[in-house]
Amino acid sequence: MPDTPAASTGLDDLTQGRPHDWWDAFYADQARPIPFFCASPDESLVDWIGAGMIARGIALDLGCGNGRNAIFLAKAGFKAAGVDFSLAAIQWATQRAREAEVELRLQHASVFELDLPPGGCDLVYDSGCFHHLPPHQRARYVALVSSALKPGGWFGLTCFRPEGGSGLTDEQACERKTLGGGLGYTEARLREIWAGPLRIFSLRQMVPQSADSGLFGQSFLWAMLAQKP
Ligand SMILES: C[S@@+](CC[C@H](N)C(=O)[O-])C[C@H]1O[C@@H](n2cnc3c(N)ncnc32)[C@H](O)[C@@H]1O
């Protein structure tokens, strides 16, 4: 596994998301009260899987963090894999998968380094990775998600609504060379980005959850489910 998975390009130097070593430091203290440091899966993911329309096949969690959603998918009967470019995240997810006694394929890599077989996934999931990608990586990301899905496969996304993000436009992010903590998306913008290669099945605000619900949900996040035609 590479030590520095995110290869730098000229554009990466112009507009950076948070680099993998920033995330390593972020994950160093697992006891911090960060909402997504919990073990609970996204309420939206649990809802969609419970609805029964997503075949229990191959699932890939992009930017999987501590593995909370990938572990849920493995428990639900998927052949699940997670990838994250933070080594600290992958180590945490490895430990949590062991404790949960589930089989989970974990890979320390940038999503852009993956050698994904086209049409290999029944479900691609992203909770909080897409909104940390700089604008120039967006089209490539949409293409990789779409290519990884089987026809009829599903893409689940959790990302910042406008009030959850930094408030920066793409142009401001490029000018200031920062995403300011992650980009917020309007409904129209999300539809514009994803409705080309995918058919958007549902797009709604996440439902906030109480601490004892066993689920993760925050009102400043979108939950989008889309399908590859
Ligand atoms: C907000 S965290 C969400 C973590 C996890 N999905 C969750 O919901 O608990 C975003 C994650 O995306 C990862 N990430 C960001 N850009 C990435 C990239 N280009 N390749 C792989 N992982 C990335 C970060 O390391 C971080 O773990």
Coordinates of C-alpha atoms and ligand atoms in Angstrom, one line a residue:
M1 CA 0.0 0.0 0.0
P2 CA 1.3 3.4 -0.9
D3 CA 2.4 5.8 1.9
T4 CA 1.2 8.8 0.0
P5 CA -1.7 7.7 -2.1
A6 CA -2.9 11.1 -3.4
A7 CA -0.7 11.9 -6.3
S8 CA -0.4 15.6 -6.8
T9 CA -1.2 17.2 -10.1
G10 CA -0.9 20.9 -11.1
L11 CA -4.6 21.4 -10.4
D12 CA -4.3 19.6 -7.1
D13 CA -1.8 22.3 -6.1
L14 CA -4.2 25.0 -7.1
T15 CA -7.2 23.7 -5.2
Q16 CA -6.8 21.1 -2.5
G17 CA -9.3 19.1 -0.7
R18 CA -8.1 18.0 2.7
P19 CA -5.0 15.8 2.1
H20 CA -4.7 12.3 3.6
D21 CA -2.3 13.4 6.3
W22 CA -4.8 16.1 7.5
W23 CA -7.3 13.2 7.9
D24 CA -4.7 11.0 9.7
A25 CA -4.4 13.8 12.3
F26 CA -8.2 14.2 12.4
Y27 CA -8.7 10.6 13.3
A28 CA -5.8 10.4 15.8
D29 CA -8.1 10.8 18.8
Q30 CA -11.0 8.5 18.4
A31 CA -12.7 9.7 21.6
R32 CA -13.4 13.2 20.2
P33 CA -17.1 14.1 20.0
I34 CA -17.2 14.1 16.2
P35 CA -20.7 13.0 15.1
F36 CA -19.4 10.5 12.4
F37 CA -16.9 8.9 14.8
C38 CA -19.9 6.9 16.1
A39 CA -20.4 3.3 15.1
S40 CA -23.9 3.9 13.7
P41 CA -24.7 3.7 10.0
D42 CA -26.5 6.5 8.1
E43 CA -30.3 6.4 8.7
S44 CA -30.8 6.8 4.9
L45 CA -28.6 3.7 4.1
V46 CA -30.5 1.7 6.7
D47 CA -33.8 2.9 5.2
W48 CA -32.8 2.0 1.6
I49 CA -31.4 -1.4 2.5
G50 CA -34.5 -2.1 4.6
A51 CA -36.7 -1.3 1.6
G52 CA -35.3 -4.4 -0.1
M53 CA -34.7 -3.1 -3.6
I54 CA -30.9 -3.1 -3.5
A55 CA -29.6 -6.6 -4.3
R56 CA -27.3 -8.0 -1.6
G57 CA -24.3 -8.1 -3.9
I58 CA -21.0 -6.3 -4.0
A59 CA -20.8 -2.9 -2.2
L60 CA -18.0 -0.4 -2.1
D61 CA -17.8 2.5 0.4
L62 CA -15.7 5.4 -0.9
G63 CA -14.0 7.4 1.9
C64 CA -15.2 4.8 4.4
G65 CA -13.6 6.4 7.5
N66 CA -14.0 4.2 10.6
G67 CA -16.1 1.7 8.5
R68 CA -19.4 2.4 10.2
N69 CA -21.4 2.1 6.9
A70 CA -19.3 -0.6 5.3
I71 CA -19.7 -2.7 8.5
F72 CA -23.5 -2.3 8.4
L73 CA -23.5 -3.4 4.7
A74 CA -21.4 -6.5 5.5
K75 CA -23.7 -7.4 8.4
A76 CA -26.7 -6.9 6.0
G77 CA -25.3 -9.6 3.7
F78 CA -23.2 -7.6 1.1
K79 CA -19.7 -8.5 0.0
A80 CA -18.5 -5.2 1.3
A81 CA -15.3 -3.2 0.7
G82 CA -14.1 0.2 1.9
V83 CA -11.4 2.5 0.7
D84 CA -9.9 5.5 2.4
F85 CA -6.7 7.5 1.8
S86 CA -6.2 8.0 5.5
L87 CA -4.2 5.2 7.0
A88 CA -5.6 6.1 10.5
A89 CA -9.1 5.6 9.1
I90 CA -8.3 2.3 7.6
Q91 CA -6.6 1.0 10.8
W92 CA -9.7 2.1 12.8
A93 CA -12.1 0.4 10.3
T94 CA -10.0 -2.8 10.4
Q95 CA -10.2 -2.8 14.2
R96 CA -14.0 -2.2 14.2
A97 CA -14.6 -4.9 11.5
R98 CA -12.7 -7.4 13.6
E99 CA -14.7 -6.4 16.7
A100 CA -17.9 -6.7 14.7
E101 CA -16.7 -10.1 13.4
V102 CA -17.6 -9.2 9.8
E103 CA -15.6 -9.7 6.6
L104 CA -14.7 -6.4 5.1
R105 CA -12.1 -5.7 2.4
L106 CA -10.3 -2.5 3.3
Q107 CA -7.9 -0.6 1.1
H108 CA -5.7 2.3 1.9
A109 CA -5.8 4.4 -1.3
S110 CA -7.2 7.4 -2.9
V111 CA -10.4 6.7 -4.7
F112 CA -8.7 8.0 -7.8
E113 CA -6.1 5.2 -7.6
L114 CA -8.5 2.4 -7.6
D115 CA -8.4 -0.1 -10.4
L116 CA -12.1 -0.9 -10.4
P117 CA -13.5 -3.4 -12.8
P118 CA -16.2 -1.7 -14.8
G119 CA -19.7 -2.8 -13.8
G120 CA -18.5 -4.7 -10.7
C121 CA -20.6 -3.1 -8.0
D122 CA -24.3 -3.5 -7.0
L123 CA -23.9 -0.6 -4.6
V124 CA -21.4 2.3 -4.4
Y125 CA -21.7 4.3 -1.2
D126 CA -20.3 7.7 -0.2
S127 CA -20.9 9.4 3.1
G128 CA -19.0 12.6 3.3
C129 CA -16.2 12.0 0.7
F130 CA -17.7 13.8 -2.4
H131 CA -18.1 17.1 -0.6
H132 CA -14.4 17.1 0.2
L133 CA -13.3 16.7 -3.4
P134 CA -12.1 19.9 -5.2
P135 CA -14.1 21.0 -8.2
H136 CA -11.6 19.8 -10.8
Q137 CA -11.9 16.2 -9.5
R138 CA -15.7 16.1 -9.6
A139 CA -16.2 14.9 -13.2
R140 CA -13.6 12.2 -12.7
Y141 CA -15.3 11.1 -9.5
V142 CA -18.8 10.9 -11.2
A143 CA -17.3 8.9 -14.0
L144 CA -15.6 6.4 -11.6
V145 CA -18.8 5.9 -9.6
S146 CA -20.8 5.4 -12.8
S147 CA -18.2 3.0 -14.3
A148 CA -18.0 0.9 -11.1
L149 CA -21.7 0.3 -11.1
K150 CA -23.5 -2.6 -12.8
P151 CA -26.4 -1.6 -15.0
G152 CA -29.2 -1.3 -12.5
G153 CA -26.7 -0.8 -9.6
W154 CA -27.2 1.9 -7.0
F155 CA -25.3 4.9 -5.7
G156 CA -26.0 6.2 -2.2
L157 CA -24.6 9.6 -1.3
T158 CA -24.6 11.7 1.9
C159 CA -23.2 15.2 1.4
F160 CA -23.4 18.8 2.6
R161 CA -26.5 20.8 1.9
P162 CA -25.7 24.5 1.4
E163 CA -26.0 25.3 5.1
G164 CA -23.6 22.4 6.0
G165 CA -20.8 23.4 3.7
S166 CA -18.3 26.2 3.7
G167 CA -20.4 28.5 1.5
L168 CA -17.7 28.7 -1.0
T169 CA -18.5 28.5 -4.7
D170 CA -16.2 26.5 -7.0
E171 CA -14.7 29.8 -8.2
Q172 CA -14.0 31.0 -4.7
A173 CA -12.5 27.6 -3.7
C174 CA -10.2 27.9 -6.7
E175 CA -9.2 31.5 -5.9
R176 CA -8.6 30.8 -2.2
K177 CA -7.1 27.3 -2.8
T178 CA -9.2 25.7 -0.2
L179 CA -12.7 24.1 0.1
G180 CA -13.0 25.7 3.5
G181 CA -14.0 22.5 5.2
G182 CA -16.1 21.0 2.4
L183 CA -18.5 22.3 -0.3
G184 CA -22.2 22.6 0.1
Y185 CA -24.5 21.6 -2.7
T186 CA -28.0 22.8 -3.7
E187 CA -30.5 20.3 -4.9
A188 CA -30.4 21.7 -8.4
R189 CA -26.6 21.4 -8.5
L190 CA -26.6 17.8 -7.2
R191 CA -29.2 16.9 -9.9
E192 CA -27.1 18.6 -12.5
I193 CA -23.9 16.7 -11.5
W194 CA -25.4 13.2 -11.0
A195 CA -28.5 13.0 -13.3
G196 CA -26.3 12.7 -16.4
P197 CA -25.0 9.2 -15.9
L198 CA -27.4 8.1 -13.2
R199 CA -31.2 8.3 -12.6
I200 CA -31.9 10.0 -9.3
F201 CA -34.4 7.8 -7.4
S202 CA -34.7 10.0 -4.2
L203 CA -33.0 13.1 -2.9
R204 CA -34.0 14.3 0.6
Q205 CA -32.7 16.0 3.7
M206 CA -31.3 13.5 6.2
V207 CA -33.4 12.9 9.3
P208 CA -31.6 14.0 12.5
Q209 CA -31.2 11.2 15.0
S210 CA -31.0 11.1 18.8
A211 CA -27.8 9.7 20.4
D212 CA -29.5 6.4 21.4
S213 CA -31.2 5.7 18.0
G214 CA -28.3 3.5 16.7
L215 CA -28.4 5.6 13.5
F216 CA -26.5 8.6 12.2
G217 CA -28.4 11.5 10.7
Q218 CA -27.8 15.3 10.5
S219 CA -30.2 17.9 9.1
F220 CA -27.4 19.7 7.2
L221 CA -26.8 16.7 5.0
W222 CA -28.5 15.4 1.8
A223 CA -29.3 11.8 1.3
M224 CA -29.4 10.8 -2.4
L225 CA -30.1 7.5 -3.9
A226 CA -29.5 7.1 -7.6
Q227 CA -29.5 4.2 -10.1
K228 CA -27.4 3.4 -13.1
P229 CA -29.8 2.9 -16.0
Ligands
LIG1 C1 -16.2 13.2 6.4 S1 -15.2 11.8 6.4 C2 -16.5 10.6 6.3 C3 -16.0 9.2 6.7 C4 -17.0 8.1 6.6 N1 -17.5 7.9 5.3 C5 -18.2 8.3 7.6 O1 -19.2 8.8 7.1 O2 -18.0 8.1 8.8 C6 -14.5 11.8 4.8 C7 -13.6 10.7 4.5 O3 -13.2 10.7 3.1 C8 -11.9 10.3 3.0 N2 -11.4 10.9 1.7 C9 -11.4 12.2 1.3 N3 -10.9 12.3 0.1 C10 -10.5 11.0 -0.3 C11 -9.9 10.4 -1.5 N4 -9.6 11.2 -2.5 N5 -9.7 9.1 -1.5 C12 -10.0 8.3 -0.4 N6 -10.6 8.8 0.7 C13 -10.8 10.1 0.8 C14 -11.2 11.0 4.3 O4 -10.0 10.4 4.6 C15 -12.3 10.7 5.3 O5 -12.1 9.5 6.0

